[in-house]
C-alpha atoms as one frame of an Amber mdcrd trajectory, in Angstrom:
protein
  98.494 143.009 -57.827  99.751 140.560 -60.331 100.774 141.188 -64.258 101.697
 138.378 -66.050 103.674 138.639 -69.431 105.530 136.763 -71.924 103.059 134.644
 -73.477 102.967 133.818 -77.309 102.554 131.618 -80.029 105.380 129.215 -80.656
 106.074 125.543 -82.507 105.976 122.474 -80.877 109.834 121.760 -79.112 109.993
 125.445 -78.848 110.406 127.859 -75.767 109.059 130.776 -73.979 110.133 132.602
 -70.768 106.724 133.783 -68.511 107.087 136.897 -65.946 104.843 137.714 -63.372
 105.405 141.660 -61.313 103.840 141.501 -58.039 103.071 144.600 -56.190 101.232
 145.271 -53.314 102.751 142.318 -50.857 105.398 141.725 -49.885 106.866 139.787
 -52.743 110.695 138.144 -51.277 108.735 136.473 -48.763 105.773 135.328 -50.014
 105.210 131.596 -51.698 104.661 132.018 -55.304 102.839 129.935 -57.950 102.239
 129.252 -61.342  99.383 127.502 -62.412  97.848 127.014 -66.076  94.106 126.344
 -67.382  93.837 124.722 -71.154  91.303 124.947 -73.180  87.765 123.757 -71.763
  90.452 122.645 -68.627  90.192 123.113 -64.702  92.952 125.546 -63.224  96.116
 123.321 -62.622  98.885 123.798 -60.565 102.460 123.902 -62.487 105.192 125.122
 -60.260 105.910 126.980 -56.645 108.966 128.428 -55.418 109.785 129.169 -51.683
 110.812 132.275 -50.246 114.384 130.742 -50.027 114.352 129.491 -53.563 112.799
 125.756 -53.229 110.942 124.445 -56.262 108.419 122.501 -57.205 106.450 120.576
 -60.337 103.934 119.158 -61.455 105.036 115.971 -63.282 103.461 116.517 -66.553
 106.058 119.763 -66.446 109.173 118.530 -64.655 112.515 118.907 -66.527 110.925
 121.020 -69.002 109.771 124.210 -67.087 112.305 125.920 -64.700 110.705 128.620
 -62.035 112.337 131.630 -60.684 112.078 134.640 -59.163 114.380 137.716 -59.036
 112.991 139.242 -55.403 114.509 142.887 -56.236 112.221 143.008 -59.174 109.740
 141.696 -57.942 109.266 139.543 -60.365 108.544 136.153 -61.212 109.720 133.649
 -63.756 108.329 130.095 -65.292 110.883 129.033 -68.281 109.012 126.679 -71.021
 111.157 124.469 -72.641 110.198 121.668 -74.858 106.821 122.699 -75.299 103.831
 120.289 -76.795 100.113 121.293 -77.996  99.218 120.254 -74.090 101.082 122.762
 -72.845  98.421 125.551 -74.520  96.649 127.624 -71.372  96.414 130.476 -70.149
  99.240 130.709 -67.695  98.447 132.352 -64.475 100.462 133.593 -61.387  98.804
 133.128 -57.712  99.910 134.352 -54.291  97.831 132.639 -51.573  95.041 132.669
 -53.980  95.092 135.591 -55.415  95.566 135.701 -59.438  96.835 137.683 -62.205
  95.153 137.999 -65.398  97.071 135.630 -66.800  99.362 135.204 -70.157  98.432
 132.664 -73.278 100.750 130.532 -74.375  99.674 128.491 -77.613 101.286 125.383
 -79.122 100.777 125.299 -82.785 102.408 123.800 -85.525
């Protein structure tokens, strides 16, 4: 089970913080993902992060987005920073294929 949160409306340049509670598995060692889908948009992958903490992004993202997790929680993180209209989607978190409902984020002046 996956609950993503943090999603919003926000400027262009601004910033939002995504989580994403897993349940159900067990979360510290499990490969974790965000991925987003824009409007009219296949599912793209963003960002994963390794049991042990290794990241990785997609370029369109890098240096802008930061992920996380916090394995005592639980819980996983994506920081936005420096967002633009292409970064509106519905952001979604996936463990080996399995998907939460996902969170909205929306770029708007």
């Amino acid at each position: 089970h996956l609950v993503e949160s943090g999603g919003d409306s926000v400027q262009p340049g601004g910033s939002l913080k995504l989580s994403c509670v897993g349940s159900g598995f067990d979360f510290s060692n499990a490969v974790m993902k965000w991925l987003r889908q824009g409007p009219g948009q296949p599912i793209e992958w963003v960002s994963s992060i390794t049991k042990e903490g290794v990241t990785t992004y997609a370029d369109s993202v890098k240096g802008r987005f930061t992920i996380s997790r916090d394995n005592a929680k639980n819980t996983l993180y994506l920081q936005l920073n420096r967002l633009t209209s292409e970064d509106t989607a519905m952001y979604i978190c996936d463990f080996v294929g399995f998907k939460g409902q996902g969170t909205q984020v929306t770029v708007t002046v």
